Coordinates of C-alpha atoms in Angstrom, one line a residue:
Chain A
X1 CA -43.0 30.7 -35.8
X2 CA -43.5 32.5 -39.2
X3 CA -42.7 31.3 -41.9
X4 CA -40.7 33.1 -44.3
X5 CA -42.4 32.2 -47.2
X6 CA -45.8 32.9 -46.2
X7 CA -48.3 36.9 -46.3
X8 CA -50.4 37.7 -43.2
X9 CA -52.9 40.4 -42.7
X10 CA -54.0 41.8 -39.5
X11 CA -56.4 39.6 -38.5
X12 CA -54.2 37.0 -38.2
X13 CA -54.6 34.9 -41.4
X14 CA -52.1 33.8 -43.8
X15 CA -51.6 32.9 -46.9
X16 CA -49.3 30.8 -49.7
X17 CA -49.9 31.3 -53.1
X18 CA -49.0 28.9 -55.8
X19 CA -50.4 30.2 -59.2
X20 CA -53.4 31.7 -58.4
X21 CA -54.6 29.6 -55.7
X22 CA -53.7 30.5 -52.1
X23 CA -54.1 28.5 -49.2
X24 CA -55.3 30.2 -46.0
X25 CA -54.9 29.6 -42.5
X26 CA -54.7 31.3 -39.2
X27 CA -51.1 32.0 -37.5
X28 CA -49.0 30.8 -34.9
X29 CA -49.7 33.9 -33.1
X30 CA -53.8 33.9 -33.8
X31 CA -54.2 29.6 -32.5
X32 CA -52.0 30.6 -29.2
X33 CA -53.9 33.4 -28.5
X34 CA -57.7 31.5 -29.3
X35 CA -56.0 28.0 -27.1
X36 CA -57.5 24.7 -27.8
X37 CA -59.8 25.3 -31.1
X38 CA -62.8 23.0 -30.7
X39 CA -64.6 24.3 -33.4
X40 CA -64.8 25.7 -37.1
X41 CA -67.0 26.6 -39.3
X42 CA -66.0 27.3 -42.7
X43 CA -68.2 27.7 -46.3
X44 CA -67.8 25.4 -48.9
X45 CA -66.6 25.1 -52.2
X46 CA -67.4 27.3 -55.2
X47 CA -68.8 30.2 -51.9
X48 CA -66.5 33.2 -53.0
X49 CA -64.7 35.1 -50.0
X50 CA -64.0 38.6 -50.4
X51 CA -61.4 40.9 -48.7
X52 CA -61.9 41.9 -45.3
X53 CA -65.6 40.1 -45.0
X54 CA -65.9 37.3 -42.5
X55 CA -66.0 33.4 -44.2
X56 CA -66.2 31.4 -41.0
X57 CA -65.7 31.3 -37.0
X58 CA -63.4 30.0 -35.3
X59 CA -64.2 28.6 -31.1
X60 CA -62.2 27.8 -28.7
X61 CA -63.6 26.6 -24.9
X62 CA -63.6 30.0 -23.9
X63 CA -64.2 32.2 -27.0
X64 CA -65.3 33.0 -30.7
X65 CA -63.5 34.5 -33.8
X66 CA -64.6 35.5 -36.9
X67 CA -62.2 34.7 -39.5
X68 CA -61.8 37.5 -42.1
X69 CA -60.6 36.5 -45.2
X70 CA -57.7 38.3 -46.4
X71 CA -58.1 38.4 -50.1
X72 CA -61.1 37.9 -53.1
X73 CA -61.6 35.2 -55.2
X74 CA -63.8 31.8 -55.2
X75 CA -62.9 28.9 -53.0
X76 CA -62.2 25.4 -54.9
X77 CA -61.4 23.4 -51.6
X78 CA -62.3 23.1 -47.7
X79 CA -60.3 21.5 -45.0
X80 CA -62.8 19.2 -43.9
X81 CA -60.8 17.5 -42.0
X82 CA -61.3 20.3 -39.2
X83 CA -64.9 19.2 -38.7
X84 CA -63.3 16.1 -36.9
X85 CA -60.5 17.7 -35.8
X86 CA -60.4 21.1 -35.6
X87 CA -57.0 20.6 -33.0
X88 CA -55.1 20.4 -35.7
X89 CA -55.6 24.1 -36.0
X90 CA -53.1 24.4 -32.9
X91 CA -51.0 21.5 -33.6
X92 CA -49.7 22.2 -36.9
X93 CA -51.5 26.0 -38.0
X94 CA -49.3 26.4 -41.2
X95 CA -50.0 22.7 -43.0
X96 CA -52.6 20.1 -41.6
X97 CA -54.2 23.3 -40.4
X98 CA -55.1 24.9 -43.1
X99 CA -58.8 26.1 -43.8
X100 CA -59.5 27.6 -47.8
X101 CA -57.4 27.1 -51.2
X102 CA -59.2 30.1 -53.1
X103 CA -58.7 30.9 -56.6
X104 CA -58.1 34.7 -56.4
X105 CA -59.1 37.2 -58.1
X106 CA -56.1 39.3 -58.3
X107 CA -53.1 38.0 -57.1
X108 CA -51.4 41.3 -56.4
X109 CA -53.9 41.8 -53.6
X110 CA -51.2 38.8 -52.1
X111 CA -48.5 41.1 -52.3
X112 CA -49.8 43.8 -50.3
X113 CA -50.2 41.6 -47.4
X114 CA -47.2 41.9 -44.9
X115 CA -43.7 39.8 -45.4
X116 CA -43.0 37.1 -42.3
X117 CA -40.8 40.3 -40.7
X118 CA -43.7 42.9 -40.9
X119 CA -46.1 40.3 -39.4
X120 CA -43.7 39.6 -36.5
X121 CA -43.3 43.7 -35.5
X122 CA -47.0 44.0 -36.5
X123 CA -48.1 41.5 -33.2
X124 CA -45.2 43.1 -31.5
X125 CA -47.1 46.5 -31.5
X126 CA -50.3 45.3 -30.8
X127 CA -49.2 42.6 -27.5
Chain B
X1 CA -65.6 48.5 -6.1
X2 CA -62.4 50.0 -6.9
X3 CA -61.1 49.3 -11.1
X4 CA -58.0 48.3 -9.0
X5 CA -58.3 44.0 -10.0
X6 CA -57.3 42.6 -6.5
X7 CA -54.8 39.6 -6.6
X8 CA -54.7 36.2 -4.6
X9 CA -51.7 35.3 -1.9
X10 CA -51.1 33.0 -5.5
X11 CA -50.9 35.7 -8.0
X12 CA -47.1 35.9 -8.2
X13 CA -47.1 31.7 -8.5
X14 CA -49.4 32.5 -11.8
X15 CA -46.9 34.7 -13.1
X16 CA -44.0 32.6 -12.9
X17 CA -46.3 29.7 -14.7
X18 CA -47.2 31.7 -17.2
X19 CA -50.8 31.3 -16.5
X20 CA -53.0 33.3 -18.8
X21 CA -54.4 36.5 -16.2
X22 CA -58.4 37.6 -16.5
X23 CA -60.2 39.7 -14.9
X24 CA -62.7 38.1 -12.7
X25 CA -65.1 39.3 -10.1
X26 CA -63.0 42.0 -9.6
X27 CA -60.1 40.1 -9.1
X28 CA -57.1 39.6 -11.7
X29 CA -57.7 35.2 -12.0
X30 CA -55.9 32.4 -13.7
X31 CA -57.7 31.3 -16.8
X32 CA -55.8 28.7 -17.0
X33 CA -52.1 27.5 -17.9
X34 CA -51.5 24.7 -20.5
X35 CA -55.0 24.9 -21.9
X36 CA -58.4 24.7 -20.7
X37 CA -59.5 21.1 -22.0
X38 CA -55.7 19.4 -21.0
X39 CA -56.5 21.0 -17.4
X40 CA -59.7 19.4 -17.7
X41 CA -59.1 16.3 -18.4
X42 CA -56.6 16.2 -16.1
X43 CA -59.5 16.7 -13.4
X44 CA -61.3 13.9 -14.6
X45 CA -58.6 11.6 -14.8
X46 CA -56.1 12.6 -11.8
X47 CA -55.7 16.0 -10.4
X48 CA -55.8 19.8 -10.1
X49 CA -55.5 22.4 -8.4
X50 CA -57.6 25.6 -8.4
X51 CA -56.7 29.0 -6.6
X52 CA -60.1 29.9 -5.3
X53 CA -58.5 32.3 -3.0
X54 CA -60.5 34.8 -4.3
X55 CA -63.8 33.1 -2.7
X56 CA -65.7 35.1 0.4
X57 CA -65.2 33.3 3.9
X58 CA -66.9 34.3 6.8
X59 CA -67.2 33.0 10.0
X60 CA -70.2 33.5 12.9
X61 CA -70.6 32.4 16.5
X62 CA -72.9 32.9 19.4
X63 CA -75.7 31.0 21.7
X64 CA -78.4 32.1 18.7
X65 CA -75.9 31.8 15.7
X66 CA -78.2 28.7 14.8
X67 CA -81.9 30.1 15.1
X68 CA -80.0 33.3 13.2
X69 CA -78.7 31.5 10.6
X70 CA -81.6 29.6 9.5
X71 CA -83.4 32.9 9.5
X72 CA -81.0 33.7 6.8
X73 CA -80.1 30.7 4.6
X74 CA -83.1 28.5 3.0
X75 CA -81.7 25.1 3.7
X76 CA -82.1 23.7 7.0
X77 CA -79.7 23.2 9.3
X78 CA -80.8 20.9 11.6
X79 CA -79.4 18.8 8.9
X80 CA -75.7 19.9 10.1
X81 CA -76.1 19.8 13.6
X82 CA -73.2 17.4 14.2
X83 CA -69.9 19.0 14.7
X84 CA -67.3 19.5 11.0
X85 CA -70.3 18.4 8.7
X86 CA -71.5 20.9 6.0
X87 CA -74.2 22.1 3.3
X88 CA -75.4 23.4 0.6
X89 CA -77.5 26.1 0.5
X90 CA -78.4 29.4 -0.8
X91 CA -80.1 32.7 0.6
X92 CA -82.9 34.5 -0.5
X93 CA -84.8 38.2 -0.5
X94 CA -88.5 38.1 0.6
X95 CA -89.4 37.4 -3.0
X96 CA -87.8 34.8 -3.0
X97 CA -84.6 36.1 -5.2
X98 CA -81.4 34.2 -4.8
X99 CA -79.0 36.3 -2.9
X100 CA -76.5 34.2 -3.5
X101 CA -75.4 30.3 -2.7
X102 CA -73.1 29.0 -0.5
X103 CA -71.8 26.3 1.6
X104 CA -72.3 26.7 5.2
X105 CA -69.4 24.2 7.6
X106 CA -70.3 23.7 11.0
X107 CA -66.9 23.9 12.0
X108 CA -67.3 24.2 15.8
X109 CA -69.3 24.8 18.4
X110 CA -71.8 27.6 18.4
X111 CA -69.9 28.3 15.0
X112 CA -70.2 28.4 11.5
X113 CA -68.0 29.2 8.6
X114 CA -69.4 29.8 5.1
X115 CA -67.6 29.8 1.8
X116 CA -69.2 32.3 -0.7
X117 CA -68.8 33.7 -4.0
X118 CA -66.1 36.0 -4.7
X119 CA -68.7 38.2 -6.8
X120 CA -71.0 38.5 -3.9
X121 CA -68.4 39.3 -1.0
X122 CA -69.9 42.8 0.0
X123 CA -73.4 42.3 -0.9
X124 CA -73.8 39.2 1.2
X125 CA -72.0 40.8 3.9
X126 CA -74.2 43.8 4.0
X127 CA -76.9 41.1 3.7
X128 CA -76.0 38.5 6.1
X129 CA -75.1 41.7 9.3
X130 CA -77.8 43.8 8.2
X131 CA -80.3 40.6 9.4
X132 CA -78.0 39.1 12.1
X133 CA -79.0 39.9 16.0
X134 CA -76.3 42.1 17.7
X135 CA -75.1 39.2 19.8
X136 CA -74.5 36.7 17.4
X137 CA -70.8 37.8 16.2
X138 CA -69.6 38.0 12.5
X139 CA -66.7 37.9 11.0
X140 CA -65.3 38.6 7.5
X141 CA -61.9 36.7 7.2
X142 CA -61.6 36.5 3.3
X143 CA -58.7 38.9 3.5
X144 CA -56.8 36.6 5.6
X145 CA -57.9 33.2 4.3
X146 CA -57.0 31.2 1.4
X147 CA -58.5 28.7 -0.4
X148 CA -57.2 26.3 -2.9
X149 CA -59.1 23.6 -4.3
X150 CA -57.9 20.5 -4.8
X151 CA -60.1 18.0 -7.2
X152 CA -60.2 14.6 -9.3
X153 CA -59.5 11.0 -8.6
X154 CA -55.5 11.3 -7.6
X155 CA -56.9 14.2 -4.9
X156 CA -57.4 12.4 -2.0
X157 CA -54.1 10.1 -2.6
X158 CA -52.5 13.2 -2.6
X159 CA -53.3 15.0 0.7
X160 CA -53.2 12.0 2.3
X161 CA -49.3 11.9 1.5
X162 CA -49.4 15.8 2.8
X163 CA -51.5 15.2 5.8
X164 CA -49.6 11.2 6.9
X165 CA -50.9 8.6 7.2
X166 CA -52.7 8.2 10.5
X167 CA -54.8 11.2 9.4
X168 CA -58.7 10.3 8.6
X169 CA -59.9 12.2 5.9
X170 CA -63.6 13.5 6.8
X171 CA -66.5 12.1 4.7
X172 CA -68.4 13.9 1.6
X173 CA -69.8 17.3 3.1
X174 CA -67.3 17.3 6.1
X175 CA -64.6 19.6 7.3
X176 CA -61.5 18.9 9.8
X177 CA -58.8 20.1 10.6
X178 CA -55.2 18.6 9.4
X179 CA -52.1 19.5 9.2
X180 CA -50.2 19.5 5.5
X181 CA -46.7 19.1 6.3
X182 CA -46.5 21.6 9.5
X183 CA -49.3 23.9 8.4
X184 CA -52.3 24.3 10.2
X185 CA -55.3 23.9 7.7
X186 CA -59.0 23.0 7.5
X187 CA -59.8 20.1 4.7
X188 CA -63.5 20.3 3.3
X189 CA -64.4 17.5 1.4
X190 CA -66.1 19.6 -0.8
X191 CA -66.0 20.8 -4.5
X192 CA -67.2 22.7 -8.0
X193 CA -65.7 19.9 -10.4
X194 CA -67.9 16.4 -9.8
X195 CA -64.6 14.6 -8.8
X196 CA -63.6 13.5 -5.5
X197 CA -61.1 16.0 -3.3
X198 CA -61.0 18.6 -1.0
X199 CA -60.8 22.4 -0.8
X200 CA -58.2 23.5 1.6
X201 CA -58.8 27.0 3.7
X202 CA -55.8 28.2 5.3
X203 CA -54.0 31.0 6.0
X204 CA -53.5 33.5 3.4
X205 CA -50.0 33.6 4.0
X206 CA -49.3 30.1 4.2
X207 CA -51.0 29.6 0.2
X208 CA -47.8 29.6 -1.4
X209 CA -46.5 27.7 0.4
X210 CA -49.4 24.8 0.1
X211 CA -49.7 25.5 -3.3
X212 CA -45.9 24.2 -4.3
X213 CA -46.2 21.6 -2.1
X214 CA -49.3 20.5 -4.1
X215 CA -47.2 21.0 -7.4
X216 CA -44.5 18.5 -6.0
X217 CA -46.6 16.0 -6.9
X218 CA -46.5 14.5 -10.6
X219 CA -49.8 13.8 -10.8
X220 CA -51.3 17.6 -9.3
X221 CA -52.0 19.9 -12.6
X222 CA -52.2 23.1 -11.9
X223 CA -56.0 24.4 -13.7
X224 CA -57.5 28.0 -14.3
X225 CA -61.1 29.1 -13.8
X226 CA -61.8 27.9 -17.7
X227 CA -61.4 24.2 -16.2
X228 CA -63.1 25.2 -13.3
X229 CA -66.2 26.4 -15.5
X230 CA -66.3 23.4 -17.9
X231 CA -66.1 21.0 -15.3
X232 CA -69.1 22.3 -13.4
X233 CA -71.0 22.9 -15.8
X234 CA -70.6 18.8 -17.0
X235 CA -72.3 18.1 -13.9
X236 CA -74.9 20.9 -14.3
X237 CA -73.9 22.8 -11.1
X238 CA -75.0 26.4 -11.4
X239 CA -72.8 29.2 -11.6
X240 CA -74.3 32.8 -9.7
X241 CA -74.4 35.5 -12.1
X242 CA -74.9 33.4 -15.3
X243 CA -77.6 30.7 -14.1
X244 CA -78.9 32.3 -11.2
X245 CA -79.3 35.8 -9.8
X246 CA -81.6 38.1 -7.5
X247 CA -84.3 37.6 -10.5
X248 CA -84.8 33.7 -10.1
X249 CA -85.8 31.9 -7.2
X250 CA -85.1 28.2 -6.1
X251 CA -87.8 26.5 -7.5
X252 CA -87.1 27.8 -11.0
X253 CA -83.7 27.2 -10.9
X254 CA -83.7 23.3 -9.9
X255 CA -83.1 24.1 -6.8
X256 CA -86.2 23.1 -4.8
X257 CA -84.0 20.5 -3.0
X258 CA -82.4 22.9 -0.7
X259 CA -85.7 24.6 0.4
X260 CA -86.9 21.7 2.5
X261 CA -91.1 22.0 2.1
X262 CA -91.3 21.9 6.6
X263 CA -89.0 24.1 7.2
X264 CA -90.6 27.8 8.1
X265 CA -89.4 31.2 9.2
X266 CA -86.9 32.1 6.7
X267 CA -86.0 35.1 4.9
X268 CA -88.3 34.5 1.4
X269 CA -90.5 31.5 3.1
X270 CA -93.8 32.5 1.8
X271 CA -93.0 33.6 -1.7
X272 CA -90.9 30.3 -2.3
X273 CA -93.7 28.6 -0.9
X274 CA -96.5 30.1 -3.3
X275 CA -94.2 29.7 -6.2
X276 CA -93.7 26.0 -4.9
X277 CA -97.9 25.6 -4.7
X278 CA -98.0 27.3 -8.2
X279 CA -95.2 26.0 -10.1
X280 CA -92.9 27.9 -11.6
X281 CA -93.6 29.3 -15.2
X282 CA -89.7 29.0 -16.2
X283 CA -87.6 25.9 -15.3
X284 CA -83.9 25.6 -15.8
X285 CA -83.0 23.0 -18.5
X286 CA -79.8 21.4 -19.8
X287 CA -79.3 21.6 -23.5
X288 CA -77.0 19.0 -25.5
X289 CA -76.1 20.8 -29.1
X290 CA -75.0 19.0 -32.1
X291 CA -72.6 21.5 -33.2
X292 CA -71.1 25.0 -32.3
X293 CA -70.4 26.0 -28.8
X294 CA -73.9 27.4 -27.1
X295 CA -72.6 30.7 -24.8
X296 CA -74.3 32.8 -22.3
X297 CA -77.0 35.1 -23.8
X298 CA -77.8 33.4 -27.2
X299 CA -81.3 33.0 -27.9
X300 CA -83.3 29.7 -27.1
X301 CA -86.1 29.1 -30.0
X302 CA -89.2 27.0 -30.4
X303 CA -90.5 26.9 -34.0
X304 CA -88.5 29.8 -34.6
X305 CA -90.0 32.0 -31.6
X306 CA -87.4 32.9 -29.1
X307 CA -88.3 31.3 -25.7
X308 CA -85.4 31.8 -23.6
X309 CA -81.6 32.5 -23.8
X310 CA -78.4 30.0 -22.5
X311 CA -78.1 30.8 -19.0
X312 CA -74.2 29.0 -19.3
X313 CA -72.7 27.7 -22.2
X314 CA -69.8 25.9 -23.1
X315 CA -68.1 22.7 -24.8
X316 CA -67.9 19.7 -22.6
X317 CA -64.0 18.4 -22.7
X318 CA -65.6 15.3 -21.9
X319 CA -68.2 14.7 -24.1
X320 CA -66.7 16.1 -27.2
X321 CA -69.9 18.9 -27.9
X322 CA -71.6 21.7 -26.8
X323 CA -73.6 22.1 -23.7
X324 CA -76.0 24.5 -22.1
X325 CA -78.5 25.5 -19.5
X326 CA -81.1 27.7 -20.1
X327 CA -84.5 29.0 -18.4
X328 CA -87.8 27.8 -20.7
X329 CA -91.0 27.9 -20.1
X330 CA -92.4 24.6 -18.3
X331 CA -93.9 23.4 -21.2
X332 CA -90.9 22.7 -22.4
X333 CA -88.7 22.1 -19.9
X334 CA -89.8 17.8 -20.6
X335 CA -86.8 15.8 -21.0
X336 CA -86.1 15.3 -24.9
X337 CA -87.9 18.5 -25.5
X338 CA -86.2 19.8 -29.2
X339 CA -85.3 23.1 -29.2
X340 CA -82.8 25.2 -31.3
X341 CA -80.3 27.4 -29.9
X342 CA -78.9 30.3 -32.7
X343 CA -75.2 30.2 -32.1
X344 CA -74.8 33.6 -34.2
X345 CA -75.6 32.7 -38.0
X346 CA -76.3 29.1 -37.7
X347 CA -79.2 27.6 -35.5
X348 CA -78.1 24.3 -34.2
X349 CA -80.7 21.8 -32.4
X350 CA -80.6 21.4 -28.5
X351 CA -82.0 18.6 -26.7
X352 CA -83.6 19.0 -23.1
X353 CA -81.7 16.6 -20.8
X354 CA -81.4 16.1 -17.1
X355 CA -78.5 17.5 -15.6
X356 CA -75.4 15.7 -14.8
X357 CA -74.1 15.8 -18.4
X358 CA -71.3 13.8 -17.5
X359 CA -72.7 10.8 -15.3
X360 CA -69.5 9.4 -14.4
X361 CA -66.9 10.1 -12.2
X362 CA -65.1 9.4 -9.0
X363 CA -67.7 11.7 -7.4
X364 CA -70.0 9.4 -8.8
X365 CA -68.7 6.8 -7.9
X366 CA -68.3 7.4 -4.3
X367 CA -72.3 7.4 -3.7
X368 CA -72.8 4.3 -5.6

C-alpha cells in the first residue's frame, strides 16, 4: 500500500524523484480516507510550489483538502487528466494518479521526507 | 443533550460492515460504506437501504387529536382524512419560523403518527405537548421504534418478496401494515431519495433482524447518510438545519405549498399570511456550478457583492457537477439568474434553476 520506493510527508503526499524532477501524489492512506475524489484543482505549469504551502484542493462528496506540497521548486507538468477524471486519484493514487512533476530546488529536501516504513508507523500513530 | 453519541438498534450491523461512523444529530450515524457516489447510484438504479432509526416518532390519539393537530402543523389535514394516507408538512412559531417538518400518517382512527427529525426530537416534543389539550394523548415512541428506509427502483420488488405476494402495497403517501417474513411492521410509501420505496417503522428490536433480511437480497445496497444527502438534495428537498430553520418561514423557503391560502387557525397563520400578501424579500434558489463543489456557508455574489450564502451544497452523483440551494433576494431568485458562488479561492458561476435537479426517476415516473 506503500511503495517502497517512494518519500511521504505528513500531509499525506508522496513523492518519486528521478534527477531532479519529482512526481507528487497523495497516498493510499490520504484517497481512502478523502473516498471518491470528484474534484481537483491544481496550478499550472511554470507556478513554483514551495514546502509546506498549499498548491491545490482536493474534494470528495463530502469534504475538502488542501494539498500541501512537500518540497520547493517550479512545476514543469500537471495531470490534467484529473480534470476529467479526478477518480483516478482512488483507483490507481501512485501512477495514473499523480498530480505535479516539479523541478526541485534542492533535492536533499527529498531525503528528509519519511522512507515507506516511517510513513506506515507515522499513520499508525495518528489513526 | 448528553456528549454521550446515542447509537441505533443497527449500530453493531455498521460495525461489522465497516461502515464509516459520524457524529450526527447527536447520534453516532453511518456515512456510508463502499462510497458515497457507488451507494448513490445504486439508489438511482436499484436499491438501498438507509438506517433512519435515529428519526423522532410520535404518536397522538383522542376525539380532538384532529382540531389539535391542525392547530399545530400548517398543512391541512382534511387532506388525510381517509384512514393509512399521509402528508407532508411542517410546523411553525407565531412568526411564522419553521419549527421543524415532518410527515404526519393517519395511521388509525382518532390517531396519528408523525415521523420527525432526529435533530429536533426534544424541541418538537416540548413544542408539540406544550400546545396539545390535556385529553388528546401523546406519545413519544422513538426509543422503541425503528426505522429503515428502503429506496430506488428494485424497492418495491423487494418488499414485495418480504411481505408475499397477496400483499397490496399502499399508494404514494400511504401507510399499512404488513408483515416482512413474521414481523409485524408498518410500510409507508414514503421517502428522502426521489425513487420509488418505502420506509419501514418497526420495532426497535426487530431492526436487525429486517435489516439482514433486506441485505439478502443482491440487488439491496446498503447506503450512509452521505447518499442520503446527495440524493435529496438532486431533487431539491430541503434538509432542517442547513435550508431551513426557526429564522425562515414557508413562503421563503419554497414552501408555500404546504400552507394551503383557506386554511385558518394555526399556530403562525397571520404572520405566514402577511409574508404571503407581501412577498417574501429572500427566496430559496437552486444553483448549478460549473466547477468545484458549492458547500454550506460559502458566500453567494452578484457583481461581486455578497448576496446570500449556500444553504446545502454538494456534487450531484448524477449529474456529474456541483449543486446548491441558497436564499437570495427575490430579485434574483428568476430562473437563469447568473450568480457566482466563491468556493474558497476560486469563484465559479452558478445558475438559478428550478428545483428537481435531477428530473428523472422512478419517483418520477410514477406520477407521469
Amino acid at each position: 500500500m506503500y511503495p517502497k520506493d517512494l518519500k511521504y510527508d505528513k500531509e499525506h503526499e508522496w513523492v518519486r524523484l528521478a534527477g531532479d524532477v519529482a512526481v507528487i501524489g497523495i497516498s493510499d492512506f490520504a484517497q481512502d480516507q478523502l473516498g471518491e475524489v470528484v474534484y481537483v484543482d491544481l496550478p499550472s505549469a511554470g507556478d513554483e510550489v514551495i514546502a509546506g504551502e498549499s498548491f491545490g484542493e482536493i474534494e470528495s462528496v463530502k469534504s475538502v483538502s488542501e494539498l500541501i506540497s512537500p518540497l520547493s521548486g517550479e512545476i514543469v507538468e500537471v495531470n490534467d487528466a484529473l480534470g476529467d477524471a479526478p477518480e483516478t486519484v482512488n483507483e490507481d493514487p501512485y501512477g495514473d494518479g499523480w498530480m505535479l512533476k516539479v523541478k526541485v530546488n534542492d533535492p536533499a529536501e527529498v531525503d528528509e521526507l519519511m522512507s515507506s516504513d516511517e510513513y506506515e508507523a507515522f499513520i499508525a500513530e495518528e489513526a | 443533550m448528553t456528549d454521550e453519541l446515542l447509537r441505533t438498534p443497527l449500530y453493531n450491523e455498521h460495525l461489522a460492515m465497516n461502515a464509516r461512523l459520524v457524529p450526527f444529530a447527536g447520534w453516532e450515524m453511518p456515512v456510508q460504506y463502499a462510497g458515497v457516489i457507488e451507494e448513490h447510484k445504486a439508489v438511482r438504479s436499484a436499491a438501498g437501504i438507509f438506517d433512519v432509526c435515529h428519526m423522532t416518532e410520535f404518536r397522538f390519539f383522542g376525539f380532538e387529536v384532529l382540531e389539535a393537530l391542525q392547530r399545530i402543523v400548517t398543512n391541512d389535514l382534511v387532506k388525510i382524512a381517509e384512514l393509512g394516507s399521509a402528508l407532508y408538512t411542517v410546523m411553525c412559531d407565531e412568526d411564522g419560523g419553521i419549527i421543524d417538518d415532518l410527515i404526519v400518517y393517519h395511521t388509525g382512527d382518532l390517531e396519528y403518527l408523525i415521523i420527525a427529525n432526529a435533530a429536533n426530537h426534544q424541541t418538537d416534543w416540548d413544542w408539540i405537548t406544550a400546545h396539545l389539550p390535556a385529553d388528546v394523548e401523546a406519545v413519544d415512541e422513538s426509543d422503541r421504534t425503528g426505522l429503515i428506509a428502503v429506496q430506488g427502483p428494485m424497492a418495491l420488488h423487494v418488499i414485495s418478496a418480504l411481505a408475499g405476494s397477496t400483499f397490496e402495497l399502499p399508494g404514494r403517501f400511504h401507510i399499512a401494515e404488513a408483515r416482512l417474513g413474521e414481523i409485524p411492521v408498518l410500510l409507508a410509501r414514503t421517502g428522502y431519495t426521489g425513487e420509488d420505496g418505502v420506509e419501514i417503522v418497526c420495532h426497535a428490536g426487530n431492526a436487525v433482524a429486517i435489516w439482514r433480511l433486506l441485505l439478502s437480497f443482491a440487488e439491496v445496497t446498503p447506503c450512509g447518510l452521505g447518499a442520503r444527502d446527495t440524493l435529496r438534495l438532486e431533487m431539491g428537498y430541503l434538509l432542517y438545519g442547513s435550508d431551513m430553520d426557526r429564522g425562515v418561514d414557508p413562503m421563503s423557503a419554497g414552501l408555500g405549498w404546504v400552507v394551503p391560502k383557506a386554511k385558518e387557525g394555526f399556530i403562525g397563520a397571520e404572520a405566514i399570511a402577511r409574508i404571503r400578501q407581501s412577498g417574501p424579500a429572500h427566496k430559496l434558489v437552486g444553483l448549478e456550478v460549473s466547477e468545484g463543489v458549492p458547500r454550506h456557508g460559502y458566500a453567494v455574489l452578484h457583481d461581486g457583492t455578497e448576496v446570500g450564502k449556500v444553504a446545502s451544497g454538494t456534487y450531484s452523483p448524477t449529474l456529474g457537477h456541483g449543486i446548491a440551494t441558497a436564499y437570495v433576494p427575490v430579485e434574483l431568485a428568476a430562473q437563469g439568474t447568473e450568480l457566482t458562488i466563491a468556493v474558497r479561492r476560486k469563484e465559479v458561476a452558478a445558475t438559478v434553476v428550478r428545483p428537481p435537479f435531477v428530473k428523472h426517476t422512478s419517483l418520477s415516473a410514477l406520477s407521469s
